[in-house]
CSV table of C-alpha atoms in Angstrom, one decimal:
chain,number,residue,atom,x,y,z
A,1354,UNK,CA,0.0,0.0,0.0
A,1355,UNK,CA,2.8,2.4,0.7
A,1356,UNK,CA,4.4,1.7,-2.6
A,1357,UNK,CA,1.0,2.3,-4.4
A,1358,UNK,CA,0.3,5.6,-2.7
A,1359,UNK,CA,1.5,7.7,-5.8
A,1360,UNK,CA,-1.4,6.1,-7.7
A,1361,UNK,CA,-4.2,7.2,-5.3
A,1362,UNK,CA,-5.9,9.4,-7.9
A,1363,UNK,CA,-6.2,6.4,-10.3
A,1364,UNK,CA,-7.8,4.3,-7.6
A,1365,UNK,CA,-10.2,7.1,-6.9
A,1366,UNK,CA,-11.1,7.5,-10.6
A,1367,UNK,CA,-11.6,3.7,-10.8
A,1368,UNK,CA,-14.2,4.0,-8.1
A,1369,UNK,CA,-15.9,6.9,-9.9
A,1370,UNK,CA,-14.9,9.5,-7.2
A,1371,UNK,CA,-15.1,13.0,-8.5
A,1372,UNK,CA,-12.4,15.6,-7.9
A,1373,UNK,CA,-14.5,17.4,-5.3
A,1374,UNK,CA,-16.1,14.3,-3.8
A,1375,UNK,CA,-15.2,12.6,-0.5
A,1376,UNK,CA,-15.0,8.8,-0.5
A,1377,UNK,CA,-16.3,7.2,2.7
A,1378,UNK,CA,-15.3,3.5,3.0
A,1379,UNK,CA,-17.4,1.4,5.4
A,1380,UNK,CA,-15.4,-1.5,6.8
A,1381,UNK,CA,-16.6,-4.5,8.9
A,1382,UNK,CA,-14.6,-7.5,10.3
A,1383,UNK,CA,-16.1,-10.9,10.9
A,1384,UNK,CA,-17.4,-10.8,14.5
A,1385,UNK,CA,-20.9,-10.7,16.2
A,1386,UNK,CA,-19.9,-7.3,17.6
A,1387,UNK,CA,-18.6,-5.9,14.3
A,1388,UNK,CA,-20.0,-3.1,12.3
A,1389,UNK,CA,-22.0,-5.6,10.2
A,1390,UNK,CA,-22.5,-8.3,12.8
A,1391,UNK,CA,-24.1,-6.0,15.3
A,1392,UNK,CA,-26.5,-4.7,12.5
A,1393,UNK,CA,-25.0,-1.3,12.8
A,1394,UNK,CA,-24.1,-1.1,9.1
A,1395,UNK,CA,-27.5,-2.1,7.7
A,1396,UNK,CA,-29.2,0.5,9.9
A,1397,UNK,CA,-26.5,3.1,9.1
A,1398,UNK,CA,-26.8,2.9,5.3
A,1399,UNK,CA,-30.2,4.4,4.9
A,1400,UNK,CA,-29.2,7.4,7.0
A,1401,UNK,CA,-26.0,7.8,5.0
A,1402,UNK,CA,-27.8,7.9,1.7
A,1403,UNK,CA,-30.4,10.3,3.1
A,1404,UNK,CA,-28.0,12.7,4.8
A,1405,UNK,CA,-25.0,12.7,2.4
A,1406,UNK,CA,-25.5,14.4,-1.0
A,1407,UNK,CA,-24.7,12.0,-3.8
A,1408,UNK,CA,-22.6,14.5,-5.7
A,1409,UNK,CA,-20.5,15.3,-2.6
A,1410,UNK,CA,-19.9,11.9,-1.2
A,1411,UNK,CA,-19.2,8.4,-2.6
A,1412,UNK,CA,-19.8,5.3,-0.5
A,1413,UNK,CA,-18.0,2.0,-0.7
A,1414,UNK,CA,-18.0,-1.0,1.7
A,1415,UNK,CA,-15.3,-3.5,2.5
A,1416,UNK,CA,-16.7,-6.6,4.2
A,1417,UNK,CA,-14.5,-9.4,5.6
A,1418,UNK,CA,-14.3,-12.4,3.3
A,1419,UNK,CA,-16.0,-14.6,6.0
A,1420,UNK,CA,-19.0,-12.4,5.9
A,1421,UNK,CA,-19.4,-13.2,2.2
A,1422,UNK,CA,-18.6,-16.9,2.8
A,1423,UNK,CA,-20.8,-17.3,5.8
A,1424,UNK,CA,-24.0,-15.6,4.4
A,1425,UNK,CA,-23.3,-16.1,0.7
A,1426,UNK,CA,-22.9,-13.4,-2.0
A,1427,UNK,CA,-26.6,-13.5,-3.0
A,1428,UNK,CA,-27.7,-12.8,0.6
A,1429,UNK,CA,-25.2,-10.0,1.1
A,1430,UNK,CA,-26.3,-8.3,-2.1
A,1431,UNK,CA,-30.0,-8.7,-1.2
A,1432,UNK,CA,-29.4,-7.2,2.2
A,1433,UNK,CA,-27.6,-4.2,0.8
A,1434,UNK,CA,-29.7,-4.0,-2.4
A,1435,UNK,CA,-31.1,-0.5,-1.9
A,1436,UNK,CA,-27.9,0.9,-0.7
A,1437,UNK,CA,-26.2,-0.4,-3.9
A,1438,UNK,CA,-28.9,1.2,-6.0
A,1439,UNK,CA,-28.3,4.4,-4.0
A,1440,UNK,CA,-24.7,4.4,-5.1
A,1441,UNK,CA,-22.9,2.1,-2.6
A,1442,UNK,CA,-20.1,0.0,-4.2
A,1443,UNK,CA,-19.2,-3.4,-2.6
A,1444,UNK,CA,-15.5,-3.7,-2.8
A,1445,UNK,CA,-13.9,-7.1,-3.6
A,1446,UNK,CA,-12.7,-8.3,-0.1
A,1447,UNK,CA,-9.6,-10.0,-1.5
A,1448,UNK,CA,-8.4,-7.9,-4.4
A,1449,UNK,CA,-9.8,-4.4,-3.9
A,1450,UNK,CA,-9.7,-3.4,-0.2
A,1451,UNK,CA,-6.2,-2.0,-0.2
A,1452,UNK,CA,-7.0,0.2,-3.2
A,1453,UNK,CA,-10.2,1.4,-1.5
A,1454,UNK,CA,-8.2,2.4,1.6
A,1455,UNK,CA,-5.7,4.3,-0.4
A,1456,UNK,CA,-8.6,6.2,-2.2
A,1457,UNK,CA,-10.6,6.9,1.0
A,1458,UNK,CA,-11.1,10.3,2.6
A,1459,UNK,CA,-12.5,8.7,5.7
A,1460,UNK,CA,-13.2,5.2,7.0
A,1461,UNK,CA,-16.1,4.1,9.2
A,1462,UNK,CA,-15.1,0.9,10.8
A,1463,UNK,CA,-14.7,-1.3,13.8
A,1464,UNK,CA,-11.9,-3.2,15.6
A,1465,UNK,CA,-10.8,-5.2,12.6
A,1466,UNK,CA,-7.4,-5.1,10.9
A,1467,UNK,CA,-8.6,-3.2,7.8
A,1468,UNK,CA,-9.7,-0.3,10.0
A,1469,UNK,CA,-6.3,-0.4,11.7
A,1470,UNK,CA,-4.5,-0.3,8.4
A,1471,UNK,CA,-6.5,2.8,7.4
A,1472,UNK,CA,-5.3,4.5,10.6
A,1473,UNK,CA,-1.7,3.4,9.8
A,1474,UNK,CA,-2.0,5.0,6.4
A,1475,UNK,CA,-3.1,8.2,8.2
A,1476,UNK,CA,-6.7,8.1,7.0
A,1477,UNK,CA,-9.3,9.6,9.3
A,1478,UNK,CA,-11.2,6.8,11.1
A,1479,UNK,CA,-14.5,6.9,12.9
A,1480,UNK,CA,-15.4,3.8,14.9
A,1481,UNK,CA,-19.0,2.6,14.4
A,1482,UNK,CA,-18.4,-0.5,16.6
A,1483,UNK,CA,-15.7,-0.7,19.2
A,1484,UNK,CA,-15.8,-3.8,21.3
A,1485,UNK,CA,-12.8,-4.2,23.6
A,1486,UNK,CA,-13.6,-7.6,25.2
A,1487,UNK,CA,-11.8,-9.7,22.6
A,1488,UNK,CA,-8.7,-7.6,22.5
A,1489,UNK,CA,-5.6,-8.0,24.8
A,1490,UNK,CA,-5.5,-4.9,27.1
A,1491,UNK,CA,-1.8,-4.4,26.4
A,1492,UNK,CA,-2.2,-4.6,22.6
A,1493,UNK,CA,-1.7,-1.4,20.5
A,1494,UNK,CA,-5.0,-2.2,18.7
A,1495,UNK,CA,-6.8,-2.1,22.1
A,1496,UNK,CA,-5.4,1.4,22.8
A,1497,UNK,CA,-6.5,2.5,19.3
A,1498,UNK,CA,-10.0,1.2,19.7
A,1499,UNK,CA,-10.3,2.7,23.1
A,1500,UNK,CA,-9.2,6.2,22.0
A,1501,UNK,CA,-10.2,6.6,18.4
A,1502,UNK,CA,-13.2,8.9,17.5
A,1503,UNK,CA,-16.6,7.2,17.8
A,1504,UNK,CA,-19.6,7.6,15.5
A,1505,UNK,CA,-22.6,8.8,17.5
A,1506,UNK,CA,-25.7,7.3,15.8
A,1507,UNK,CA,-27.9,9.7,17.7
A,1508,UNK,CA,-26.4,12.7,15.9
A,1509,UNK,CA,-26.5,13.8,12.3
A,1510,UNK,CA,-23.8,12.0,10.3
A,1511,UNK,CA,-22.6,14.6,7.9
A,1512,UNK,CA,-21.3,17.0,10.5
A,1513,UNK,CA,-19.5,14.2,12.2
A,1514,UNK,CA,-17.7,13.2,9.0
A,1515,UNK,CA,-16.9,16.9,8.2
A,1516,UNK,CA,-15.4,17.4,11.7
A,1517,UNK,CA,-13.5,14.1,11.5
A,1518,UNK,CA,-11.9,15.1,8.2
A,1519,UNK,CA,-11.4,18.7,8.9
A,1520,UNK,CA,-9.7,18.3,12.3
A,1521,UNK,CA,-7.9,15.0,11.6
A,1522,UNK,CA,-4.3,14.6,12.7
A,1523,UNK,CA,-2.7,11.2,11.9
A,1524,UNK,CA,-1.9,9.1,14.9
A,1525,UNK,CA,1.8,7.9,14.9
A,1526,UNK,CA,1.1,4.6,16.8
A,1527,UNK,CA,-0.8,2.6,14.2
A,1528,UNK,CA,1.9,3.2,11.5
A,1529,UNK,CA,4.7,2.4,13.9
A,1530,UNK,CA,3.1,-0.8,15.1
A,1531,UNK,CA,2.2,-1.9,11.6
A,1532,UNK,CA,5.8,-1.7,10.5
A,1533,UNK,CA,9.0,-0.4,12.2
A,1534,UNK,CA,10.8,-0.6,8.8
A,1535,UNK,CA,8.3,0.8,6.2
A,1536,UNK,CA,9.3,0.0,2.7
A,1537,UNK,CA,11.5,-3.0,3.7
A,1538,UNK,CA,8.8,-5.7,4.3
A,1539,UNK,CA,9.5,-7.7,1.1
A,1540,UNK,CA,13.2,-8.0,1.8
A,1541,UNK,CA,12.9,-8.8,5.5
A,1542,UNK,CA,10.0,-11.2,5.2
A,1543,UNK,CA,11.6,-13.2,2.4
A,1544,UNK,CA,14.8,-13.5,4.4
A,1545,UNK,CA,12.8,-14.7,7.5
A,1546,UNK,CA,10.8,-17.3,5.5
A,1547,UNK,CA,13.9,-18.7,3.9
A,1548,UNK,CA,15.7,-18.9,7.3
A,1549,UNK,CA,12.7,-20.8,8.7
A,1550,UNK,CA,12.6,-23.4,5.9
A,1551,UNK,CA,16.4,-23.7,6.0
A,1552,UNK,CA,17.4,-23.0,2.4
A,1553,UNK,CA,19.5,-20.3,0.8
A,1554,UNK,CA,17.7,-17.1,-0.1
A,1555,UNK,CA,17.8,-16.2,-3.9
A,1556,UNK,CA,20.3,-13.6,-5.0
A,1557,UNK,CA,17.7,-11.5,-6.9
A,1558,UNK,CA,16.1,-8.7,-4.9
A,1559,UNK,CA,12.7,-9.3,-3.3
A,1560,UNK,CA,10.1,-7.4,-5.3
A,1561,UNK,CA,6.5,-6.5,-4.6
A,1562,UNK,CA,3.6,-7.3,-6.8
A,1563,UNK,CA,2.1,-3.9,-7.7
A,1564,UNK,CA,-1.5,-3.3,-6.6
A,1565,UNK,CA,-3.7,-3.8,-9.7
A,1566,UNK,CA,-5.9,-1.0,-10.9
A,1567,UNK,CA,-9.5,-2.0,-10.2
A,1568,UNK,CA,-12.2,-2.0,-12.9
A,1569,UNK,CA,-14.0,1.2,-13.5
A,1570,UNK,CA,-17.0,1.2,-11.3
A,1571,UNK,CA,-18.8,4.6,-11.0
A,1572,UNK,CA,-21.8,5.1,-8.7
A,1573,UNK,CA,-25.1,3.9,-10.1
A,1574,UNK,CA,-28.1,5.8,-8.8
A,1575,UNK,CA,-31.3,3.9,-9.8
A,1576,UNK,CA,-33.3,4.8,-6.7
A,1577,UNK,CA,-35.5,8.0,-7.0
A,1578,UNK,CA,-33.4,11.1,-6.3
A,1579,UNK,CA,-34.7,14.0,-4.3
A,1580,UNK,CA,-33.2,17.1,-5.9
A,1581,UNK,CA,-33.0,20.5,-4.1
A,1582,UNK,CA,-32.4,23.5,-6.3
A,1583,UNK,CA,-31.9,27.2,-6.0
A,1584,UNK,CA,-31.3,30.1,-8.4
A,1585,UNK,CA,-28.5,32.2,-6.9
A,1586,UNK,CA,-28.0,34.4,-10.0
A,1587,UNK,CA,-28.5,34.9,-13.7
A,1588,UNK,CA,-28.1,31.6,-15.5
A,1589,UNK,CA,-27.0,30.0,-12.2
A,1590,UNK,CA,-28.6,27.0,-10.5
A,1591,UNK,CA,-27.5,25.2,-7.3
A,1592,UNK,CA,-28.2,21.4,-7.2
A,1593,UNK,CA,-28.1,19.1,-4.2
A,1594,UNK,CA,-29.3,15.5,-4.8
A,1595,UNK,CA,-30.1,12.9,-2.2
A,1596,UNK,CA,-30.8,9.1,-2.6
A,1597,UNK,CA,-33.1,8.8,0.4
A,1598,UNK,CA,-35.0,6.8,1.5
A,1599,UNK,CA,-35.7,9.4,4.2
A,1600,UNK,CA,-36.4,13.1,3.4
A,1601,UNK,CA,-33.3,15.1,2.9
A,1602,UNK,CA,-32.1,16.9,6.0
A,1603,UNK,CA,-31.7,20.2,4.2
A,1604,UNK,CA,-35.0,21.2,2.6
A,1605,UNK,CA,-34.2,24.7,1.5
A,1606,UNK,CA,-35.0,25.6,-2.1
A,1607,UNK,CA,-37.3,24.0,-4.6
A,1608,UNK,CA,-37.6,20.3,-4.7
A,1609,UNK,CA,-38.2,17.9,-7.6
A,1610,UNK,CA,-37.8,14.2,-8.2
A,1611,UNK,CA,-35.4,12.7,-10.8
A,1612,UNK,CA,-35.8,9.0,-11.5
A,1613,UNK,CA,-33.7,6.6,-13.6
A,1614,UNK,CA,-35.7,4.7,-16.2
A,1615,UNK,CA,-34.5,1.4,-14.9
A,1616,UNK,CA,-35.5,2.0,-11.2
A,1617,UNK,CA,-37.1,-0.8,-9.3
A,1618,UNK,CA,-39.5,1.7,-7.9
A,1619,UNK,CA,-41.5,1.8,-11.1
A,1620,UNK,CA,-44.4,3.5,-9.4
A,1621,UNK,CA,-42.3,6.5,-8.9
A,1622,UNK,CA,-41.8,7.1,-12.6
A,1623,UNK,CA,-45.4,8.5,-12.7
A,1624,UNK,CA,-44.3,11.1,-10.2
A,1625,UNK,CA,-41.0,12.0,-11.7
A,1626,UNK,CA,-40.2,15.5,-12.9
A,1627,UNK,CA,-37.1,14.3,-14.7
A,1628,UNK,CA,-36.6,10.8,-16.1
A,1629,UNK,CA,-33.1,9.9,-17.2
A,1630,UNK,CA,-30.9,7.0,-18.3
A,1631,UNK,CA,-27.3,6.4,-19.3
A,1632,UNK,CA,-26.3,4.9,-22.6
A,1633,UNK,CA,-24.2,5.1,-25.8
A,1634,UNK,CA,-25.6,7.6,-28.4
A,1635,UNK,CA,-25.5,4.9,-31.0
A,1636,UNK,CA,-27.1,2.1,-28.9
A,1637,UNK,CA,-29.6,0.5,-31.4
A,1638,UNK,CA,-31.9,-0.7,-28.6
A,1639,UNK,CA,-32.9,2.9,-27.9
A,1640,UNK,CA,-32.8,4.1,-31.5
A,1641,UNK,CA,-31.2,7.4,-30.7
A,1642,UNK,CA,-31.2,9.9,-27.8
A,1643,UNK,CA,-33.7,12.0,-29.7
A,1644,UNK,CA,-36.0,9.0,-30.2
A,1645,UNK,CA,-35.6,7.8,-26.6
A,1646,UNK,CA,-36.6,11.2,-25.2
A,1647,UNK,CA,-39.6,11.3,-27.5
A,1648,UNK,CA,-40.8,7.8,-26.4
A,1649,UNK,CA,-40.1,8.6,-22.7
A,1650,UNK,CA,-42.2,11.7,-22.6
A,1651,UNK,CA,-45.0,9.9,-24.5
A,1652,UNK,CA,-44.8,7.1,-21.9
A,1653,UNK,CA,-44.7,9.5,-18.9
A,1654,UNK,CA,-46.8,12.5,-19.9
A,1655,UNK,CA,-46.6,14.1,-16.5
A,1656,UNK,CA,-42.8,14.3,-16.8
A,1657,UNK,CA,-41.3,17.7,-17.5
A,1658,UNK,CA,-38.0,16.7,-19.0
A,1659,UNK,CA,-36.3,13.5,-20.3
A,1660,UNK,CA,-32.5,13.2,-20.3
A,1661,UNK,CA,-30.4,10.6,-22.1
A,1662,UNK,CA,-26.8,10.8,-20.8
A,1663,UNK,CA,-24.4,9.9,-23.5
A,1664,UNK,CA,-21.0,10.4,-21.8
A,1665,UNK,CA,-19.0,12.4,-19.4
A,1666,UNK,CA,-20.4,15.9,-19.3
A,1667,UNK,CA,-22.9,15.4,-22.1
A,1668,UNK,CA,-26.6,14.5,-22.4
A,1669,UNK,CA,-29.6,15.0,-24.7
A,1670,UNK,CA,-32.8,16.4,-23.2
A,1671,UNK,CA,-36.3,17.0,-24.4
A,1672,UNK,CA,-38.7,19.2,-22.6
A,1673,UNK,CA,-42.5,18.6,-22.3
A,1674,UNK,CA,-43.1,21.2,-25.1
A,1675,UNK,CA,-41.0,19.0,-27.4
A,1676,UNK,CA,-37.9,21.1,-27.4
A,1677,UNK,CA,-34.7,19.1,-28.0
A,1678,UNK,CA,-31.5,20.3,-26.4
A,1679,UNK,CA,-28.0,19.1,-25.9
A,1680,UNK,CA,-26.1,19.9,-22.6
A,1681,UNK,CA,-22.3,19.9,-22.8
A,1682,UNK,CA,-20.1,20.6,-19.9
A,1683,UNK,CA,-16.6,22.0,-20.1
A,1684,UNK,CA,-13.9,19.4,-21.0
A,1685,UNK,CA,-12.8,17.5,-17.9
A,1686,UNK,CA,-16.1,17.6,-16.1
A,1687,UNK,CA,-16.5,14.5,-13.9
A,1688,UNK,CA,-20.0,15.1,-12.5
A,1689,UNK,CA,-23.2,13.1,-13.4
A,1690,UNK,CA,-24.8,15.0,-16.4
A,1691,UNK,CA,-28.2,14.0,-14.9
A,1692,UNK,CA,-27.6,16.7,-12.4
A,1693,UNK,CA,-27.3,19.2,-15.3
A,1694,UNK,CA,-30.6,18.0,-16.6
A,1695,UNK,CA,-32.1,18.7,-13.1
A,1696,UNK,CA,-30.5,22.2,-13.2
A,1697,UNK,CA,-32.1,22.9,-16.5
A,1698,UNK,CA,-35.5,21.7,-15.3
A,1699,UNK,CA,-35.3,23.9,-12.2
A,1700,UNK,CA,-34.4,26.9,-14.4
A,1701,UNK,CA,-37.4,26.3,-16.7
A,1702,UNK,CA,-39.8,25.4,-13.9
A,1703,UNK,CA,-39.1,28.7,-12.2
A,1704,UNK,CA,-40.4,30.5,-15.4
A,1705,UNK,CA,-37.0,31.6,-16.6
A,1706,UNK,CA,-36.2,32.0,-20.2
A,1707,UNK,CA,-34.8,29.1,-22.3
A,1708,UNK,CA,-33.4,31.7,-24.7
A,1709,UNK,CA,-31.2,33.1,-21.9
A,1710,UNK,CA,-29.5,29.8,-21.1
A,1711,UNK,CA,-29.1,28.9,-24.8
A,1712,UNK,CA,-27.4,32.3,-25.2
A,1713,UNK,CA,-25.2,32.3,-22.2
A,1714,UNK,CA,-25.2,28.7,-20.8
A,1715,UNK,CA,-25.9,27.3,-17.4
A,1716,UNK,CA,-23.7,27.7,-14.4
A,1717,UNK,CA,-24.4,24.7,-12.1
A,1718,UNK,CA,-23.2,24.8,-8.5
A,1719,UNK,CA,-22.9,21.3,-7.2
A,1720,UNK,CA,-20.8,19.3,-4.8
A,1721,UNK,CA,-18.5,22.2,-3.9
A,1722,UNK,CA,-17.7,22.8,-7.6
A,1723,UNK,CA,-18.9,25.1,-10.4
A,1724,UNK,CA,-19.8,23.5,-13.7
A,1725,UNK,CA,-20.2,25.6,-16.9
A,1726,UNK,CA,-22.7,23.9,-19.2
A,1727,UNK,CA,-23.6,24.9,-22.8
A,1728,UNK,CA,-27.2,24.5,-23.8
A,1729,UNK,CA,-27.5,23.9,-27.6
A,1730,UNK,CA,-30.8,23.5,-29.4
A,1731,UNK,CA,-31.1,20.1,-31.2
């Protein structure tokens, strides 16, 4: 992990973490009193998706291999189904946990070794479960679990995470206990192993296998999204999106619902102000973005805007008055263009002029960043 630190940004991009997003990794060991075993994690996830804006936070979970083995992959995915549809990524417990720790801005964990490795890397850690009974009192891990910051489930979660990250100072003890000779483990461990089995050590240097780059896995939000918007200035729209299931904690501004066409909550499509989907522009199954938007508005006549996202920073939208538009963000944009569609809807729903945003574009304030979006008539 120390050798792979220079590639942190790559691991973040592989997990679909935007430049202004914070990645929160949830980690549970295999124990009845762990974050998962004590049912803390399943009860925590609905609150996290309700309280953390999807464009500001990315969620991933690292579960001990025995959790997968004991309950079975199908059961784990069933238990966490809604959280996954709200944007949670389940990290491969054997091949992806180290990359996730390197990419993380914060870890919510328990007394397991992965949580301790996060602390050793200097990552802010918040303990959601902290049993001391099974730990030796004189063990460094015992001292860490006893003194590390605790998650308070009775308080709002977002301020706790913000304070943890904003005031964090890495503890020296976890790093020192994990390795007294950082960067030398391959050489020293190989020498030890060859001494134990009693054969000469090879002359070639001991080399580490580089951590592989995980497959690209951006967040997929197929649950209905509650979108809060405001109009701070000319051509400007602020957008804050939540994946529920509870009402968003910050209810200021106008609210509308944006729903992915493939949502399991099909009944919510009849209530959606914005219906969207992601796909290639030349996907023959949908004909074309123009055809898909026409069919979608015909299928959902109450919908004000249909948006077909064709790539990073681009989407095709059609309004209820049959106006076809193309939204194009500046090069390098890494936000979900469905949020741009929601910004356009908020602008038009307020009675503002389409001619104005076509002439000067939209400025979308979202997730701590400002996105310039061109609006082009189709």
